[in-house]
Tab-separated table of C-alpha atoms and ligand atoms in Angstrom:
chain	number	residue	atom	x	y	z
D	1	MET	CA	42.175	9.196	-1.686
D	2	VAL	CA	41.846	6.195	-3.954
D	3	ALA	CA	39.375	4.585	-1.565
D	4	ASP	CA	37.280	7.792	-1.418
D	5	LYS	CA	37.092	7.906	-5.171
D	6	ALA	CA	35.905	4.330	-5.286
D	7	VAL	CA	33.186	5.029	-2.738
D	8	ASN	CA	32.042	8.101	-4.662
D	9	SER	CA	31.829	6.340	-7.968
D	10	THR	CA	29.836	3.480	-6.407
D	11	LYS	CA	27.478	6.110	-5.015
D	12	GLU	CA	27.120	7.781	-8.406
D	13	ASN	CA	26.401	4.492	-10.077
D	14	HIS	CA	23.962	3.448	-7.436
D	15	GLU	CA	20.315	3.558	-8.383
D	16	ASN	CA	18.227	6.028	-6.393
D	17	LEU	CA	16.214	3.883	-4.000
D	18	ASP	CA	15.031	6.823	-1.910
D	19	VAL	CA	11.265	6.523	-2.273
D	20	LEU	CA	10.626	10.047	-1.009
D	21	SER	CA	12.799	11.807	-3.570
D	22	SER	CA	11.567	9.652	-6.452
D	23	THR	CA	7.941	10.355	-5.465
D	24	ARG	CA	8.677	14.078	-5.310
D	25	ALA	CA	10.126	13.939	-8.822
D	26	VAL	CA	6.921	12.407	-10.229
D	27	ILE	CA	4.719	14.869	-8.256
D	28	LYS	CA	6.779	17.720	-9.736
D	29	SER	CA	6.284	16.478	-13.308
D	30	ALA	CA	2.579	15.857	-12.686
D	31	LEU	CA	2.045	19.390	-11.319
D	32	GLU	CA	4.021	20.893	-14.214
D	33	LYS	CA	1.900	19.002	-16.734
D	34	LEU	CA	-1.236	20.249	-14.982
D	35	GLY	CA	0.103	23.812	-15.109
D	36	TYR	CA	0.479	24.386	-11.371
D	37	SER	CA	3.114	26.742	-9.966
D	38	ASP	CA	6.198	25.774	-7.956
D	39	GLU	CA	4.380	26.955	-4.828
D	40	VAL	CA	2.002	24.017	-5.109
D	41	PHE	CA	4.970	21.661	-5.366
D	42	GLU	CA	6.571	23.314	-2.311
D	43	LEU	CA	3.359	22.663	-0.388
D	44	LEU	CA	2.959	19.055	-1.473
D	45	LYS	CA	6.536	17.769	-1.511
D	46	ASP	CA	6.428	16.982	2.233
D	47	PRO	CA	3.774	16.091	4.805
D	48	MET	CA	2.308	19.108	6.608
D	49	ARG	CA	2.806	17.330	9.902
D	50	MET	CA	5.181	14.594	11.008
D	51	MET	CA	5.109	13.240	14.537
D	52	THR	CA	7.783	10.972	16.015
D	53	VAL	CA	6.881	9.088	19.169
D	54	ARG	CA	8.722	6.812	21.580
D	55	ILE	CA	6.661	3.986	23.023
D	56	PRO	CA	7.867	2.098	26.101
D	57	VAL	CA	6.627	-1.501	26.304
D	58	ARG	CA	7.293	-3.939	29.110
D	59	MET	CA	8.303	-7.101	27.266
D	60	ASP	CA	7.536	-10.647	28.396
D	61	ASP	CA	11.052	-11.010	29.831
D	62	GLY	CA	10.299	-8.189	32.308
D	63	LYS	CA	12.531	-5.613	30.591
D	64	VAL	CA	11.250	-2.385	29.049
D	65	LYS	CA	11.890	-1.853	25.337
D	66	VAL	CA	11.334	1.590	23.812
D	67	PHE	CA	9.968	1.540	20.244
D	68	THR	CA	10.042	4.433	17.762
D	69	GLY	CA	6.904	5.237	15.783
D	70	TYR	CA	5.788	7.859	13.286
D	71	ARG	CA	2.609	9.441	11.975
D	72	ALA	CA	2.845	11.551	8.841
D	73	GLN	CA	-0.129	13.662	7.710
D	74	HIS	CA	0.487	14.768	4.183
D	75	ASN	CA	-2.218	17.322	3.459
D	76	ASP	CA	-5.736	17.956	4.776
D	77	ALA	CA	-6.942	20.498	2.200
D	78	VAL	CA	-9.555	18.030	0.912
D	79	GLY	CA	-10.638	16.565	4.260
D	80	PRO	CA	-9.353	14.509	7.186
D	81	THR	CA	-6.209	12.539	6.474
D	82	LYS	CA	-6.293	8.757	6.087
D	83	GLY	CA	-3.855	5.902	5.875
D	84	GLY	CA	-2.553	2.737	7.461
D	85	ILE	CA	-0.028	1.946	10.168
D	86	ARG	CA	2.735	-0.561	9.418
D	87	PHE	CA	4.696	-2.588	11.931
D	88	HIS	CA	8.012	-3.490	10.311
D	89	PRO	CA	11.717	-3.513	11.224
D	90	ALA	CA	12.597	-1.520	8.074
D	91	VAL	CA	10.245	1.425	8.766
D	92	THR	CA	11.983	4.810	8.364
D	93	GLU	CA	10.861	8.402	8.646
D	94	LYS	CA	11.388	8.965	4.917
D	95	GLU	CA	9.403	5.865	4.001
D	96	VAL	CA	6.452	6.928	6.172
D	97	LYS	CA	6.530	10.392	4.560
D	98	ALA	CA	6.471	8.912	1.050
D	99	LEU	CA	3.695	6.509	2.038
D	100	SER	CA	1.602	9.450	3.311
D	101	ILE	CA	2.013	11.225	-0.042
D	102	TRP	CA	0.925	8.058	-1.874
D	103	MET	CA	-2.225	8.000	0.269
D	104	THR	CA	-3.106	11.534	-0.899
D	105	LEU	CA	-2.713	10.311	-4.479
D	106	LYS	CA	-4.850	7.201	-3.893
D	107	ALA	CA	-7.627	9.251	-2.276
D	108	GLY	CA	-7.491	11.666	-5.237
D	109	ILE	CA	-7.597	8.844	-7.797
D	110	VAL	CA	-10.659	7.109	-6.339
D	111	ASP	CA	-12.137	10.491	-5.387
D	112	LEU	CA	-12.506	10.156	-1.612
D	113	PRO	CA	-12.989	13.188	0.676
D	114	TYR	CA	-9.606	12.619	2.331
D	115	GLY	CA	-5.988	13.678	2.306
D	116	GLY	CA	-3.211	11.142	2.860
D	117	ALA	CA	-1.496	9.977	6.048
D	118	LYS	CA	0.605	7.038	7.155
D	119	GLY	CA	2.010	5.612	10.350
D	120	GLY	CA	4.756	3.168	11.143
D	121	ILE	CA	6.475	1.567	14.101
D	122	ILE	CA	9.979	0.103	13.905
D	123	CYS	CA	9.434	-3.394	15.295
D	124	ASP	CA	9.264	-7.011	14.207
D	125	PRO	CA	5.799	-8.331	15.083
D	126	ARG	CA	6.892	-11.846	13.997
D	127	GLU	CA	9.049	-11.937	17.110
D	128	MET	CA	6.582	-10.401	19.553
D	129	SER	CA	3.925	-12.057	21.707
D	130	PHE	CA	0.246	-11.166	21.502
D	131	ARG	CA	0.524	-9.305	24.823
D	132	GLU	CA	3.540	-7.281	23.676
D	133	LEU	CA	1.780	-6.367	20.417
D	134	GLU	CA	-1.296	-5.217	22.317
D	135	ALA	CA	0.808	-3.012	24.620
D	136	LEU	CA	2.644	-1.519	21.621
D	137	SER	CA	-0.607	-0.849	19.716
D	138	ARG	CA	-2.228	0.841	22.713
D	139	GLY	CA	0.958	2.809	23.470
D	140	TYR	CA	1.097	4.133	19.914
D	141	VAL	CA	-2.502	5.371	20.087
D	142	ARG	CA	-1.855	7.143	23.405
D	143	ALA	CA	1.238	8.770	21.909
D	144	VAL	CA	-0.465	10.099	18.743
D	145	SER	CA	-3.931	10.674	20.258
D	146	GLN	CA	-3.701	14.474	20.025
D	147	ILE	CA	-3.386	14.508	16.249
D	148	VAL	CA	-5.679	11.630	15.196
D	149	GLY	CA	-9.453	11.149	15.429
D	150	PRO	CA	-12.544	10.333	13.331
D	151	THR	CA	-12.675	13.849	11.857
D	152	LYS	CA	-8.911	14.540	11.830
D	153	ASP	CA	-6.867	11.537	10.775
D	154	ILE	CA	-8.188	7.986	10.457
D	155	PRO	CA	-5.672	5.082	10.650
D	156	ALA	CA	-6.047	1.601	9.123
D	157	PRO	CA	-4.037	-1.618	8.645
D	158	ASP	CA	-0.899	-1.852	6.535
D	159	VAL	CA	2.078	-4.245	6.396
D	160	PHE	CA	1.978	-6.689	9.373
D	161	THR	CA	-1.013	-5.046	11.068
D	162	ASN	CA	-4.498	-6.559	11.076
D	163	SER	CA	-8.054	-6.288	12.412
D	164	GLN	CA	-7.004	-7.396	15.925
D	165	ILE	CA	-4.489	-4.550	16.117
D	166	MET	CA	-7.162	-2.140	14.829
D	167	ALA	CA	-9.519	-3.418	17.573
D	168	TRP	CA	-6.970	-2.715	20.348
D	169	MET	CA	-6.273	0.706	18.890
D	170	MET	CA	-9.985	1.546	18.635
D	171	ASP	CA	-10.511	0.402	22.225
D	172	GLU	CA	-7.622	2.545	23.458
D	173	TYR	CA	-8.863	5.599	21.573
D	174	SER	CA	-12.402	5.045	22.918
D	175	LYS	CA	-10.981	5.267	26.464
D	176	ILE	CA	-9.262	8.569	25.668
D	177	ASP	CA	-12.349	9.909	23.870
D	178	GLU	CA	-14.607	8.567	26.651
D	179	PHE	CA	-17.109	7.009	24.261
D	180	ASN	CA	-17.119	4.329	21.584
D	181	SER	CA	-15.356	5.698	18.517
D	182	PRO	CA	-15.569	3.127	15.720
D	183	GLY	CA	-14.930	5.844	13.096
D	184	PHE	CA	-11.483	6.496	14.591
D	185	ILE	CA	-9.925	3.620	12.665
D	186	THR	CA	-10.861	1.311	9.771
D	187	GLY	CA	-10.077	-2.329	9.073
D	188	LYS	CA	-11.747	-3.363	12.336
D	189	PRO	CA	-13.333	-6.770	12.992
D	190	ILE	CA	-16.944	-6.828	11.692
D	191	VAL	CA	-18.405	-7.056	15.229
D	192	LEU	CA	-16.687	-3.780	16.157
D	193	GLY	CA	-18.037	-1.831	13.186
D	194	GLY	CA	-15.741	-3.227	10.511
D	195	SER	CA	-17.022	-3.372	6.955
D	196	HIS	CA	-17.801	-6.442	4.911
D	197	GLY	CA	-15.175	-6.846	2.256
D	198	ARG	CA	-12.508	-4.647	3.913
D	199	GLU	CA	-10.028	-7.438	4.570
D	200	SER	CA	-9.938	-8.551	0.943
D	201	ALA	CA	-10.506	-5.063	-0.528
D	202	THR	CA	-6.935	-4.307	-1.638
D	203	ALA	CA	-6.732	-7.659	-3.438
D	204	LYS	CA	-10.176	-7.231	-4.958
D	205	GLY	CA	-9.247	-3.791	-6.285
D	206	VAL	CA	-6.023	-5.198	-7.757
D	207	THR	CA	-7.959	-8.051	-9.388
D	208	ILE	CA	-10.406	-5.597	-10.977
D	209	VAL	CA	-7.691	-3.382	-12.508
D	210	LEU	CA	-5.670	-6.442	-13.531
D	211	ASN	CA	-8.644	-7.704	-15.520
D	212	GLU	CA	-9.019	-4.290	-17.193
D	213	ALA	CA	-5.302	-4.140	-18.022
D	214	ALA	CA	-5.397	-7.708	-19.409
D	215	LYS	CA	-8.272	-6.738	-21.729
D	216	LYS	CA	-6.213	-3.824	-23.069
D	217	ARG	CA	-3.329	-6.190	-23.825
D	218	GLY	CA	-5.510	-8.990	-25.219
D	219	ILE	CA	-4.570	-11.405	-22.420
D	220	ASN	CA	-7.179	-13.836	-21.162
D	221	VAL	CA	-6.885	-14.002	-17.365
D	222	GLU	CA	-8.308	-17.529	-17.437
D	223	GLY	CA	-5.208	-19.563	-18.152
D	224	ALA	CA	-2.794	-16.608	-17.859
D	225	ARG	CA	0.484	-17.294	-16.023
D	226	ILE	CA	0.786	-15.018	-13.026
D	227	VAL	CA	3.603	-14.449	-10.494
D	228	ILE	CA	2.788	-12.908	-7.111
D	229	GLN	CA	5.540	-11.591	-4.862
D	230	GLY	CA	4.316	-11.638	-1.258
D	231	PHE	CA	1.774	-13.818	0.493
D	232	GLY	CA	0.511	-11.371	3.122
D	233	ASN	CA	-2.953	-9.801	3.159
D	234	ALA	CA	-2.888	-8.599	-0.463
D	235	GLY	CA	-0.856	-11.476	-1.947
D	236	SER	CA	-2.862	-14.268	-0.352
D	237	TYR	CA	-6.309	-12.929	-1.276
D	238	LEU	CA	-5.031	-12.087	-4.753
D	239	SER	CA	-3.728	-15.579	-5.355
D	240	LYS	CA	-7.129	-16.949	-4.318
D	241	PHE	CA	-9.185	-14.570	-6.502
D	242	LEU	CA	-7.029	-15.155	-9.572
D	243	TYR	CA	-6.727	-18.926	-9.027
D	244	ASP	CA	-10.524	-19.148	-8.698
D	245	GLN	CA	-10.841	-17.156	-11.925
D	246	GLY	CA	-8.771	-19.813	-13.673
D	247	ALA	CA	-5.351	-18.164	-13.819
D	248	LYS	CA	-2.218	-20.255	-13.296
D	249	ILE	CA	-0.286	-18.895	-10.336
D	250	VAL	CA	3.180	-20.055	-11.441
D	251	GLY	CA	5.127	-18.393	-8.610
D	252	ILE	CA	4.563	-16.950	-5.159
D	253	SER	CA	6.975	-15.786	-2.488
D	254	ASP	CA	7.242	-14.727	1.138
D	255	ALA	CA	10.036	-12.969	3.032
D	256	TYR	CA	12.136	-16.181	3.069
D	257	GLY	CA	11.943	-17.553	-0.478
D	258	ALA	CA	9.713	-18.365	-3.431
D	259	LEU	CA	7.840	-21.351	-4.873
D	260	HIS	CA	7.496	-22.112	-8.555
D	261	ASP	CA	5.436	-24.518	-10.658
D	262	PRO	CA	5.102	-23.906	-14.419
D	263	ASP	CA	1.764	-25.788	-14.354
D	264	GLY	CA	0.384	-23.585	-11.582
D	265	LEU	CA	0.691	-23.909	-7.795
D	266	ASP	CA	-2.072	-25.436	-5.664
D	267	ILE	CA	-3.152	-22.175	-4.017
D	268	ASP	CA	-5.794	-23.677	-1.700
D	269	TYR	CA	-3.134	-26.009	-0.278
D	270	LEU	CA	-0.677	-23.125	0.280
D	271	LEU	CA	-3.320	-20.862	1.828
D	272	ASP	CA	-4.169	-23.616	4.292
D	273	ARG	CA	-0.551	-23.785	5.395
D	274	ARG	CA	0.522	-20.131	5.541
D	275	ASP	CA	0.963	-18.547	8.969
D	276	SER	CA	-0.646	-15.232	9.944
D	277	PHE	CA	2.316	-13.266	8.512
D	278	GLY	CA	2.048	-15.052	5.172
D	279	THR	CA	5.018	-17.368	5.625
D	280	VAL	CA	4.737	-20.675	3.761
D	281	THR	CA	7.932	-21.313	1.796
D	282	ASN	CA	9.767	-22.585	4.894
D	283	LEU	CA	7.723	-25.786	4.566
D	284	PHE	CA	9.324	-26.666	1.223
D	285	ASP	CA	12.814	-27.699	0.106
D	286	ASN	CA	12.709	-26.810	-3.578
D	287	THR	CA	12.419	-23.040	-3.245
D	288	ILE	CA	13.762	-20.442	-5.674
D	289	THR	CA	15.097	-16.952	-4.929
D	290	ASN	CA	13.229	-13.676	-5.292
D	291	LYS	CA	15.528	-12.820	-8.197
D	292	GLU	CA	14.516	-16.019	-10.003
D	293	LEU	CA	10.852	-15.357	-9.217
D	294	PHE	CA	10.868	-12.069	-11.153
D	295	GLU	CA	12.564	-13.720	-14.122
D	296	LEU	CA	10.041	-16.553	-14.487
D	297	ASP	CA	8.219	-17.105	-17.768
D	298	CYS	CA	4.838	-15.488	-17.165
D	299	ASP	CA	2.265	-13.012	-18.506
D	300	ILE	CA	1.633	-10.868	-15.435
D	301	ILE	CA	3.694	-10.029	-12.331
D	302	ILE	CA	2.127	-8.655	-9.176
D	303	PRO	CA	4.597	-7.299	-6.636
D	304	ALA	CA	2.606	-7.440	-3.372
D	305	ALA	CA	5.314	-7.023	-0.750
D	306	VAL	CA	7.466	-3.960	-0.076
D	307	GLU	CA	9.264	-1.115	-1.882
D	308	ASN	CA	12.116	-1.239	-4.412
D	309	GLN	CA	11.713	-4.827	-5.636
D	310	ILE	CA	11.840	-4.163	-9.377
D	311	THR	CA	15.000	-2.177	-10.016
D	312	ARG	CA	17.317	-1.503	-12.941
D	313	ASP	CA	19.094	-4.739	-11.971
D	314	ASN	CA	16.170	-7.017	-12.810
D	315	ALA	CA	13.845	-4.880	-15.011
D	316	GLN	CA	15.623	-6.011	-18.173
D	317	ASN	CA	15.017	-9.707	-17.390
D	318	ILE	CA	11.301	-9.483	-16.672
D	319	LYS	CA	9.292	-11.530	-19.185
D	320	ALA	CA	5.776	-10.430	-18.198
D	321	SER	CA	3.949	-7.916	-20.395
D	322	ILE	CA	1.912	-6.454	-17.508
D	323	ILE	CA	2.967	-5.492	-13.981
D	324	VAL	CA	0.221	-4.671	-11.509
D	325	GLU	CA	1.586	-3.042	-8.354
D	326	ALA	CA	-0.305	-4.278	-5.298
D	327	ALA	CA	2.494	-3.137	-2.973
D	328	ASN	CA	3.350	0.496	-2.371
D	329	GLY	CA	6.418	1.628	-4.337
D	330	PRO	CA	7.660	-1.752	-5.646
D	331	THR	CA	9.185	-0.405	-8.891
D	332	THR	CA	11.943	2.213	-8.979
D	333	ALA	CA	11.881	5.186	-11.351
D	334	GLU	CA	14.704	3.724	-13.466
D	335	ALA	CA	12.964	0.352	-13.695
D	336	THR	CA	9.703	2.084	-14.674
D	337	GLN	CA	11.558	3.742	-17.539
D	338	ILE	CA	13.260	0.522	-18.687
D	339	LEU	CA	10.003	-1.445	-18.596
D	340	THR	CA	7.962	1.294	-20.290
D	341	ASP	CA	10.575	1.484	-23.084
D	342	ARG	CA	10.226	-2.285	-23.489
D	343	GLY	CA	6.449	-1.880	-23.866
D	344	VAL	CA	5.515	-3.425	-20.507
D	345	LEU	CA	2.288	-1.983	-19.093
D	346	ILE	CA	2.710	-0.945	-15.435
D	347	VAL	CA	-0.506	-0.404	-13.500
D	348	PRO	CA	0.866	1.811	-10.721
D	349	ASP	CA	0.474	1.265	-6.984
D	350	VAL	CA	-1.501	4.444	-6.292
D	351	LEU	CA	-4.220	3.148	-8.623
D	352	ALA	CA	-3.916	-0.636	-8.263
D	353	SER	CA	-3.886	-0.747	-4.466
D	354	ALA	CA	-6.525	1.942	-3.888
D	355	GLY	CA	-9.254	-0.652	-3.211
D	356	GLY	CA	-8.145	-0.886	0.432
D	357	VAL	CA	-8.664	2.766	1.249
D	358	THR	CA	-11.857	2.801	-0.830
D	359	VAL	CA	-13.503	0.166	1.371
D	360	SER	CA	-11.977	1.886	4.425
D	361	TYR	CA	-13.925	4.945	3.345
D	362	PHE	CA	-17.084	2.813	3.102
D	363	GLU	CA	-16.359	1.542	6.622
D	364	TRP	CA	-15.974	5.095	7.974
D	365	VAL	CA	-19.195	6.219	6.254
D	366	GLN	CA	-21.068	3.231	7.737
D	367	ASN	CA	-19.632	4.041	11.199
D	368	ASN	CA	-20.687	7.673	10.903
D	369	GLN	CA	-24.232	6.873	9.786
D	370	GLY	CA	-24.640	3.771	11.984
D	371	TYR	CA	-26.206	1.856	9.092
D	372	TYR	CA	-24.349	-1.062	7.531
D	373	TRP	CA	-24.221	-2.330	3.961
D	374	SER	CA	-24.142	-5.884	2.605
D	375	GLU	CA	-21.048	-7.403	1.015
D	376	ASP	CA	-22.751	-7.231	-2.399
D	377	GLU	CA	-23.345	-3.489	-2.043
D	378	ILE	CA	-19.701	-2.940	-1.088
D	379	ASP	CA	-18.507	-5.084	-4.003
D	380	GLU	CA	-20.641	-3.281	-6.498
D	381	LYS	CA	-19.486	0.170	-5.357
D	382	LEU	CA	-15.832	-0.936	-5.326
D	383	HIS	CA	-16.102	-2.363	-8.859
D	384	GLU	CA	-17.585	0.807	-10.241
D	385	ILE	CA	-14.917	3.020	-8.650
D	386	MET	CA	-11.921	0.851	-9.621
D	387	ILE	CA	-13.040	0.429	-13.240
D	388	SER	CA	-13.728	4.099	-13.790
D	389	SER	CA	-10.446	5.109	-12.083
D	390	PHE	CA	-8.514	2.647	-14.263
D	391	ASN	CA	-10.138	3.991	-17.412
D	392	THR	CA	-9.555	7.647	-16.524
D	393	ILE	CA	-5.865	6.991	-15.928
D	394	TYR	CA	-5.410	4.696	-18.927
D	395	HIS	CA	-7.058	7.326	-21.120
D	396	THR	CA	-4.900	10.130	-19.647
D	397	ALA	CA	-1.774	8.052	-20.322
D	398	GLU	CA	-2.829	7.319	-23.907
D	399	THR	CA	-3.847	10.854	-24.857
D	400	ARG	CA	-0.865	12.534	-23.189
D	401	LYS	CA	1.541	9.805	-24.352
D	402	ILE	CA	2.897	9.265	-20.849
D	403	ASP	CA	3.218	6.183	-18.659
D	404	MET	CA	0.391	5.199	-16.340
D	405	ARG	CA	2.365	6.216	-13.227
D	406	LEU	CA	2.676	9.835	-14.300
D	407	ALA	CA	-0.957	9.789	-15.459
D	408	ALA	CA	-2.050	8.432	-12.061
D	409	TYR	CA	-0.063	11.134	-10.258
D	410	MET	CA	-1.712	13.805	-12.426
D	411	VAL	CA	-5.181	12.507	-11.639
D	412	GLY	CA	-4.318	11.923	-7.972
D	413	VAL	CA	-2.691	15.233	-7.125
D	414	ARG	CA	-5.204	17.475	-8.870
D	415	LYS	CA	-7.901	17.374	-6.183
D	416	THR	CA	-5.556	18.367	-3.355
D	417	ALA	CA	-3.921	21.075	-5.472
D	418	GLU	CA	-7.325	22.538	-6.352
D	419	ALA	CA	-8.597	22.338	-2.774
D	420	ALA	CA	-5.461	24.075	-1.491
D	421	ARG	CA	-5.953	26.825	-4.071
D	422	PHE	CA	-9.629	27.363	-3.191
D	423	ARG	CA	-8.654	27.610	0.475
D	424	GLY	CA	-6.134	30.289	-0.448
D	425	TRP	CA	-3.121	28.320	0.759
D	426	VAL	CA	-1.279	28.712	-2.531
Q	501	LIG	N1	-2.693	0.722	4.172
Q	501	LIG	C1	-3.568	0.683	3.046
Q	501	LIG	C2	-2.946	1.424	1.881
Q	501	LIG	O1	-1.743	1.554	1.777
Q	501	LIG	C3	-4.987	1.121	3.382
Q	501	LIG	C4	-5.154	2.470	3.971
Q	501	LIG	C5	-6.558	2.711	4.495
Q	501	LIG	O2	-7.374	1.835	4.403
Q	501	LIG	O3	-6.775	3.813	5.000
Q	501	LIG	O4	-3.619	1.837	0.965
């Protein structure tokens, strides 16, 4: 009895780290503020389709390992669904569902003709050979081939997936489709119909909104002290863009630890030494913990890793006045409240990281028309979209006296809600 009580009270006191239920709560408030009925919430609180697949792969040791994968398609009222595929040991069904909802919001915020989707495979690519990864990537495409396609659902890279994986997937789908289908997937190598600027697009989008947010808070990015959690695709390009702009990157981290230098780290040196998964801290002795990283003296923090990193346990100790979320779901609802009460400006994930899907859209358009744009054209279009999206959401937050996350959800969910209503679904 006594033990049960103890377990229950720990549960009660435990912060809600379930990304799906916290996302639903914000969607509910956003729809209420927009004046939509409960029926719209019922429609949008879950993906319209969720597929679970089992993928057998013969490993290098001769044994077969069966991997579990998912594809969640949130809502296709606006158009085909779109979103990345992550390869990570911590992938769960709930996480993939929440990630698919966030993709709907991103597409709504930057006004793309898409709904959201997301895929994930439970695996650790850091411990797999190139051959095993290829077999897994091709197996996943075969398993989900009925529900994806250039006019149905268009995948892309996400955590621990890259242009090589997209190339294998595109090749596998082209076999099933019996002709070359570059528009099936985005984030491909340039020679296979990839777009200029796609690889660095998420980081570029984050850099653009970070500069806008800094202006609002009177912070000069040149010379500002910035902490970046994560040194993968987003984190590494971000550190380079901001370092080249003259910011001091005072802390970075990977999955194994963090590095700190109050005078600014030598980013070019670290980029030269990181491996393809963004690991670099293992080369140094004087590392700090992730907890210490978030508590460093700095002006801006960019979480660019995974979910639930800023929680009620560390939100109080954060010294930065701006947080720009490059990762999906890095800040919990409770932490958002604590930080907002303390006057910290949070530029939410669904806005800050929407540069990736924006350039994915450009890639898909180029594939469909067979005519390709220069890097400058892509950059210019991305800039325009990110700046106007930031301003719309900042303005919504100011006029409605709400935080930027709720404002972003309001802007992001509106298009899908309206499309569903016009179609007569709700
Ligand atoms: N995985 C990226 C994201 O979370 C990009 C998705 C895409 O390009 O479709 O936004």
